[in-house]
Amino acid sequence: MACNPNFQEFFDAYIPLIRPMARNLATNEDFLLALVAFEDTWGRDEHNKLLHNIFGLTKAGGRNLHFPTYQACIDYFTTKYKQHFYGVSTLQDWIAGMKKVPYNTVNPVYYIKFTNTYLSVVKHKGECAVK
Amino acid sequence: MKTLLLVFMLVISAACFSAPISNWEKQKTSHAQIRKGAYINQHYGLVVQQVPGIRMYVDKPPAPNHGALFIIAEKRMMDVFVSAEDPDTDSAAQVVDQLLAVPGTRLIGKREPARLGNVPADQVAYLTAEGEPRRSVVYFDKTAQLSYTATLYSDVAHFAEDASVFAALLQRITIAHRD
């Protein structure tokens, strides 16, 4: 299938940010891209854009955390949660890491939906010939 | 003074009608917190009023805020969940297809139009691979590329009984525009 421009736009915007982060965490960039796609609605979340919060992290009171830049958000995530994700090479272990943060406990299908998003990232990276 | 006494009696009555928290519920909600009154999610434009006699839980920070969980009894619960969908998703029917695509899932009856609070939605009932009955009501917002899903997680013995509690939850949901 042809590359959907919405996916191309997402990969163009986020791969330059996520690829170095994945290298620092010695993990597969597709797990991180899936997390951004899921929590930032494939880059369409205008509210998260203002907050530079691409991972959907919250603070007390349930409000999303605010970062001055995307890089600040990436540095925060990398420093705070490195122990859960460093060297992870399988989706199963990545989800286990998310559960240790913990990412979501109240919605039983959250991780099923996350898995679908990961599969979509892999499929559309192929269709968009992302290198 | 009479008003104060009345308020005090109402608070005590509400506390008395809530079931005690089981060990299963404590474990299930160990990373969540009880929310009373209403769940308000400005980010996704979602409000859910508490169902009387049912405890409502939300995730604690740093977890992203995607919805709420409602415990009916041990292993019987409901949730309201907001989720991002792929840019090529176009309808609630496609979101329902994903629910039914989980291996071992079997549709019960047929898909029906329904309402999720103030918006039109698709309803589906199904059995999981483990034979547990579920009912989901899905609304899809194409502009925001988000799905809003309420699901009843029950067992065969209590499914009809829990369906009336689920119907009460559906009436207490309001979906507004995102902030």
CSV table of C-alpha atoms in Angstrom, one decimal:
chain,number,residue,atom,x,y,z
A,1,MET,CA,0.0,0.0,0.0
A,2,ALA,CA,1.0,3.6,-0.6
A,3,CYS,CA,2.3,5.7,2.3
A,4,ASN,CA,-0.5,7.7,4.0
A,5,PRO,CA,0.8,11.3,4.2
A,6,ASN,CA,-0.4,11.5,7.9
A,7,PHE,CA,2.0,8.7,8.8
A,8,GLN,CA,4.8,10.3,6.8
A,9,GLU,CA,4.3,13.6,8.6
A,10,PHE,CA,4.4,11.7,12.0
A,11,PHE,CA,7.7,9.9,11.1
A,12,ASP,CA,9.2,13.1,9.7
A,13,ALA,CA,8.5,15.0,12.9
A,14,TYR,CA,9.3,12.4,15.5
A,15,ILE,CA,12.1,10.1,14.2
A,16,PRO,CA,14.8,12.9,14.5
A,17,LEU,CA,13.8,13.2,18.2
A,18,ILE,CA,13.2,9.6,19.0
A,19,ARG,CA,16.1,7.9,17.2
A,20,PRO,CA,18.9,9.4,19.5
A,21,MET,CA,16.7,8.6,22.5
A,22,ALA,CA,16.4,5.0,21.4
A,23,ARG,CA,20.2,4.8,21.0
A,24,ASN,CA,20.7,6.1,24.5
A,25,LEU,CA,18.2,3.5,25.9
A,26,ALA,CA,19.7,0.8,23.7
A,27,THR,CA,16.2,-0.1,22.6
A,28,ASN,CA,14.0,-0.4,19.5
A,29,GLU,CA,12.9,3.0,18.3
A,30,ASP,CA,9.5,1.5,17.2
A,31,PHE,CA,8.5,1.0,20.9
A,32,LEU,CA,9.1,4.7,21.6
A,33,LEU,CA,7.4,5.8,18.4
A,34,ALA,CA,4.4,3.7,19.4
A,35,LEU,CA,4.3,5.4,22.8
A,36,VAL,CA,4.4,8.8,21.2
A,37,ALA,CA,1.8,7.8,18.6
A,38,PHE,CA,-0.5,6.5,21.4
A,39,GLU,CA,0.0,9.3,23.9
A,40,ASP,CA,0.3,12.2,21.4
A,41,THR,CA,-2.4,11.0,19.0
A,42,TRP,CA,0.0,10.5,16.1
A,43,GLY,CA,1.4,14.0,16.6
A,44,ARG,CA,-2.1,15.6,16.3
A,45,ASP,CA,-2.5,16.5,20.0
A,46,GLU,CA,-2.3,20.3,20.0
A,47,HIS,CA,-2.5,20.4,23.8
A,48,ASN,CA,0.5,18.1,24.3
A,49,LYS,CA,2.4,20.2,21.6
A,50,LEU,CA,2.0,23.3,23.8
A,51,LEU,CA,3.3,21.3,26.8
A,52,HIS,CA,6.0,19.5,24.8
A,53,ASN,CA,4.7,16.4,26.6
A,54,ILE,CA,4.9,13.6,24.0
A,55,PHE,CA,4.6,10.7,26.5
A,56,GLY,CA,1.4,11.8,28.2
A,57,LEU,CA,3.0,11.9,31.7
A,58,THR,CA,1.0,13.5,34.5
A,59,LYS,CA,1.7,15.2,37.8
A,60,ALA,CA,-0.3,15.4,41.0
A,61,GLY,CA,-3.9,16.5,40.2
A,62,GLY,CA,-3.9,14.5,37.0
A,63,ARG,CA,-2.7,17.4,34.8
A,64,ASN,CA,-0.1,16.7,32.1
A,65,LEU,CA,3.4,17.7,32.9
A,66,HIS,CA,4.8,20.8,31.1
A,67,PHE,CA,8.3,20.8,29.5
A,68,PRO,CA,10.1,23.8,28.0
A,69,THR,CA,11.1,21.7,24.9
A,70,TYR,CA,10.6,18.3,23.4
A,71,GLN,CA,14.2,17.5,24.3
A,72,ALA,CA,13.5,18.4,28.0
A,73,CYS,CA,10.7,15.9,27.9
A,74,ILE,CA,12.9,13.2,26.3
A,75,ASP,CA,15.7,13.9,28.9
A,76,TYR,CA,13.1,13.6,31.8
A,77,PHE,CA,11.7,10.3,30.5
A,78,THR,CA,15.2,8.9,29.8
A,79,THR,CA,16.6,9.8,33.2
A,80,LYS,CA,13.6,8.9,35.3
A,81,TYR,CA,12.5,5.6,33.6
A,82,LYS,CA,15.8,4.3,32.1
A,83,GLN,CA,15.8,1.3,34.5
A,84,HIS,CA,12.5,0.1,33.1
A,85,PHE,CA,13.5,0.3,29.4
A,86,TYR,CA,17.3,0.1,29.0
A,87,GLY,CA,18.3,-2.7,26.7
A,88,VAL,CA,14.7,-3.9,26.1
A,89,SER,CA,14.4,-5.8,22.8
A,90,THR,CA,10.9,-7.4,22.8
A,91,LEU,CA,7.5,-5.8,22.9
A,92,GLN,CA,6.6,-8.0,25.9
A,93,ASP,CA,9.5,-6.6,27.9
A,94,TRP,CA,8.7,-3.1,26.8
A,95,ILE,CA,5.1,-3.5,28.1
A,96,ALA,CA,6.4,-4.9,31.3
A,97,GLY,CA,8.5,-1.8,31.6
A,98,MET,CA,5.5,0.4,31.0
A,99,LYS,CA,3.6,-1.5,33.8
A,100,LYS,CA,6.5,-0.7,36.2
A,101,VAL,CA,6.3,3.1,35.6
A,102,PRO,CA,3.2,2.4,35.9
A,103,TYR,CA,1.6,3.7,32.7
A,104,ASN,CA,-2.0,2.7,33.1
A,105,THR,CA,-3.8,0.4,35.5
A,106,VAL,CA,-7.5,1.4,35.3
A,107,ASN,CA,-8.3,0.6,31.6
A,108,PRO,CA,-8.0,-3.2,31.0
A,109,VAL,CA,-7.5,-2.8,27.2
A,110,TYR,CA,-4.8,-0.1,27.4
A,111,TYR,CA,-1.9,-2.4,26.6
A,112,ILE,CA,-3.9,-4.2,23.8
A,113,LYS,CA,-4.5,-0.8,22.2
A,114,PHE,CA,-0.8,0.1,22.7
A,115,THR,CA,0.2,-3.2,21.0
A,116,ASN,CA,-2.1,-2.3,18.0
A,117,THR,CA,-0.4,1.0,17.8
A,118,TYR,CA,3.1,-0.6,17.8
A,119,LEU,CA,2.0,-2.9,15.0
A,120,SER,CA,0.7,0.1,13.1
A,121,VAL,CA,4.0,1.9,13.5
A,122,VAL,CA,5.9,-1.1,12.1
A,123,LYS,CA,3.5,-1.5,9.2
A,124,HIS,CA,3.4,2.1,8.2
A,125,LYS,CA,7.2,2.6,8.6
A,126,GLY,CA,7.5,-0.1,6.0
A,127,GLU,CA,4.8,1.5,3.7
A,128,CYS,CA,6.5,4.9,4.0
A,129,ALA,CA,9.9,3.3,3.4
A,130,VAL,CA,11.4,5.0,6.5
A,131,LYS,CA,15.1,4.4,6.8
B,1,MET,CA,-28.2,23.3,62.3
B,2,LYS,CA,-30.9,21.1,60.7
B,3,THR,CA,-29.1,21.4,57.3
B,4,LEU,CA,-25.8,20.4,58.9
B,5,LEU,CA,-27.5,17.4,60.5
B,6,LEU,CA,-29.1,16.4,57.2
B,7,VAL,CA,-25.8,16.6,55.3
B,8,PHE,CA,-24.1,14.5,58.1
B,9,MET,CA,-26.8,11.9,57.8
B,10,LEU,CA,-26.5,11.8,54.0
B,11,VAL,CA,-22.7,11.3,54.2
B,12,ILE,CA,-23.1,8.5,56.7
B,13,SER,CA,-25.8,6.9,54.6
B,14,ALA,CA,-23.6,7.0,51.4
B,15,ALA,CA,-20.8,5.5,53.3
B,16,CYS,CA,-23.0,2.7,54.6
B,17,PHE,CA,-24.3,1.8,51.1
B,18,SER,CA,-20.7,1.4,49.7
B,19,ALA,CA,-19.6,-2.2,49.7
B,20,PRO,CA,-16.4,-3.0,51.7
B,21,ILE,CA,-13.2,-3.1,49.6
B,22,SER,CA,-12.1,-6.7,49.0
B,23,ASN,CA,-8.5,-7.8,48.8
B,24,TRP,CA,-9.0,-8.4,45.0
B,25,GLU,CA,-10.1,-4.7,44.6
B,26,LYS,CA,-7.2,-3.5,46.7
B,27,GLN,CA,-4.8,-5.4,44.5
B,28,LYS,CA,-6.5,-4.3,41.3
B,29,THR,CA,-6.5,-0.7,42.3
B,30,SER,CA,-3.1,-0.5,44.0
B,31,HIS,CA,-1.8,2.2,41.6
B,32,ALA,CA,-5.1,4.0,41.4
B,33,GLN,CA,-7.0,6.4,43.6
B,34,ILE,CA,-10.8,6.7,44.4
B,35,ARG,CA,-12.5,9.6,42.7
B,36,LYS,CA,-15.7,10.9,44.1
B,37,GLY,CA,-18.4,12.9,42.5
B,38,ALA,CA,-17.3,13.3,38.9
B,39,TYR,CA,-14.4,12.3,36.7
B,40,ILE,CA,-13.5,15.3,34.6
B,41,ASN,CA,-10.9,15.0,31.8
B,42,GLN,CA,-10.5,18.4,30.2
B,43,HIS,CA,-7.7,17.1,27.9
B,44,TYR,CA,-10.0,14.6,26.1
B,45,GLY,CA,-13.3,16.5,26.8
B,46,LEU,CA,-14.8,13.7,28.9
B,47,VAL,CA,-17.0,13.9,32.1
B,48,VAL,CA,-18.3,10.9,33.9
B,49,GLN,CA,-20.6,11.3,36.9
B,50,GLN,CA,-20.3,8.7,39.7
B,51,VAL,CA,-22.8,5.9,39.7
B,52,PRO,CA,-24.4,5.7,43.2
B,53,GLY,CA,-23.0,2.8,45.2
B,54,ILE,CA,-20.1,2.1,42.8
B,55,ARG,CA,-16.5,3.1,43.5
B,56,MET,CA,-14.8,5.0,40.8
B,57,TYR,CA,-11.0,4.8,40.4
B,58,VAL,CA,-8.5,6.9,38.3
B,59,ASP,CA,-4.8,6.3,37.7
B,60,LYS,CA,-2.2,8.1,39.9
B,61,PRO,CA,0.5,10.2,38.4
B,62,PRO,CA,2.7,9.8,36.4
B,63,ALA,CA,0.2,7.6,34.5
B,64,PRO,CA,-1.4,9.3,31.5
B,65,ASN,CA,-5.1,10.1,32.1
B,66,HIS,CA,-7.2,8.0,29.8
B,67,GLY,CA,-10.3,7.3,31.8
B,68,ALA,CA,-11.8,5.7,34.9
B,69,LEU,CA,-12.5,2.3,36.3
B,70,PHE,CA,-15.7,1.3,38.2
B,71,ILE,CA,-15.8,-1.7,40.5
B,72,ILE,CA,-19.2,-3.5,40.7
B,73,ALA,CA,-17.9,-6.5,42.7
B,74,GLU,CA,-15.0,-8.9,42.6
B,75,LYS,CA,-13.9,-9.4,39.0
B,76,ARG,CA,-17.0,-7.5,37.8
B,77,MET,CA,-16.2,-3.9,36.6
B,78,MET,CA,-16.7,-1.2,34.0
B,79,ASP,CA,-14.4,1.3,32.5
B,80,VAL,CA,-14.5,4.4,30.3
B,81,PHE,CA,-11.4,4.7,28.1
B,82,VAL,CA,-10.3,7.4,25.6
B,83,SER,CA,-7.7,6.1,23.1
B,84,ALA,CA,-5.9,7.5,20.1
B,85,GLU,CA,-6.7,5.8,16.8
B,86,ASP,CA,-4.6,5.4,13.7
B,87,PRO,CA,-5.0,8.3,11.1
B,88,ASP,CA,-6.6,5.7,8.7
B,89,THR,CA,-9.4,4.8,11.2
B,90,ASP,CA,-12.7,6.3,9.9
B,91,SER,CA,-15.5,4.9,12.1
B,92,ALA,CA,-16.6,3.4,15.4
B,93,ALA,CA,-17.2,0.2,13.5
B,94,GLN,CA,-13.5,-0.1,12.8
B,95,VAL,CA,-12.7,0.4,16.5
B,96,VAL,CA,-15.2,-2.4,17.3
B,97,ASP,CA,-13.5,-4.6,14.7
B,98,GLN,CA,-10.3,-4.2,16.7
B,99,LEU,CA,-12.1,-5.4,19.9
B,100,LEU,CA,-13.4,-8.4,18.1
B,101,ALA,CA,-10.0,-9.2,16.5
B,102,VAL,CA,-8.5,-10.2,19.8
B,103,PRO,CA,-7.8,-14.0,19.3
B,104,GLY,CA,-10.6,-16.2,20.7
B,105,THR,CA,-13.2,-13.4,20.9
B,106,ARG,CA,-16.8,-14.4,19.8
B,107,LEU,CA,-19.5,-11.9,18.9
B,108,ILE,CA,-22.8,-12.4,20.8
B,109,GLY,CA,-25.9,-11.3,18.7
B,110,LYS,CA,-25.3,-8.4,16.4
B,111,ARG,CA,-23.8,-4.9,16.6
B,112,GLU,CA,-26.4,-2.3,17.4
B,113,PRO,CA,-26.6,1.5,17.5
B,114,ALA,CA,-26.5,2.9,21.0
B,115,ARG,CA,-25.6,6.1,22.8
B,116,LEU,CA,-22.6,6.9,24.9
B,117,GLY,CA,-24.0,9.6,27.1
B,118,ASN,CA,-24.8,12.5,24.8
B,119,VAL,CA,-23.4,11.0,21.5
B,120,PRO,CA,-24.4,8.3,19.1
B,121,ALA,CA,-22.3,5.1,19.4
B,122,ASP,CA,-21.9,1.5,18.3
B,123,GLN,CA,-22.7,-1.3,20.8
B,124,VAL,CA,-21.4,-4.8,20.8
B,125,ALA,CA,-21.5,-7.8,23.1
B,126,TYR,CA,-18.9,-10.5,23.0
B,127,LEU,CA,-17.3,-13.4,24.8
B,128,THR,CA,-13.5,-13.4,25.5
B,129,ALA,CA,-11.4,-16.4,24.7
B,130,GLU,CA,-11.9,-17.3,28.4
B,131,GLY,CA,-15.7,-17.3,28.0
B,132,GLU,CA,-16.2,-14.0,29.9
B,133,PRO,CA,-19.0,-11.8,28.6
B,134,ARG,CA,-18.2,-8.2,27.7
B,135,ARG,CA,-20.3,-5.3,26.4
B,136,SER,CA,-18.7,-2.3,24.8
B,137,VAL,CA,-20.2,1.0,23.6
B,138,VAL,CA,-17.9,3.0,21.2
B,139,TYR,CA,-18.0,6.5,20.0
B,140,PHE,CA,-15.4,7.7,17.5
B,141,ASP,CA,-14.4,11.4,17.0
B,142,LYS,CA,-12.8,11.6,13.5
B,143,THR,CA,-11.7,15.2,13.9
B,144,ALA,CA,-9.7,14.4,17.1
B,145,GLN,CA,-8.9,10.9,15.9
B,146,LEU,CA,-10.0,9.5,19.3
B,147,SER,CA,-12.2,6.7,20.4
B,148,TYR,CA,-14.3,6.8,23.6
B,149,THR,CA,-15.2,3.3,24.8
B,150,ALA,CA,-17.3,2.2,27.8
B,151,THR,CA,-17.0,-1.5,28.6
B,152,LEU,CA,-18.7,-3.9,31.0
B,153,TYR,CA,-16.5,-6.7,32.3
B,154,SER,CA,-18.7,-9.3,33.9
B,155,ASP,CA,-19.3,-13.1,34.2
B,156,VAL,CA,-22.1,-15.2,32.8
B,157,ALA,CA,-24.0,-15.4,36.1
B,158,HIS,CA,-24.2,-11.7,36.6
B,159,PHE,CA,-24.1,-10.3,33.0
B,160,ALA,CA,-27.9,-9.3,32.9
B,161,GLU,CA,-27.8,-7.9,36.4
B,162,ASP,CA,-24.6,-5.9,35.7
B,163,ALA,CA,-26.0,-4.6,32.4
B,164,SER,CA,-28.5,-2.4,34.3
B,165,VAL,CA,-25.6,-0.8,36.2
B,166,PHE,CA,-23.7,-0.4,32.9
B,167,ALA,CA,-26.8,1.4,31.5
B,168,ALA,CA,-26.7,3.8,34.4
B,169,LEU,CA,-23.0,4.5,33.7
B,170,LEU,CA,-23.7,5.2,30.0
B,171,GLN,CA,-26.3,7.8,31.0
B,172,ARG,CA,-23.7,9.6,33.2
B,173,ILE,CA,-21.1,10.2,30.4
B,174,THR,CA,-20.8,13.5,28.6
B,175,ILE,CA,-18.4,14.0,25.7
B,176,ALA,CA,-17.5,17.6,24.9
B,177,HIS,CA,-14.9,19.2,22.7
B,178,ARG,CA,-11.3,18.8,23.6
B,179,ASP,CA,-9.6,21.8,25.3
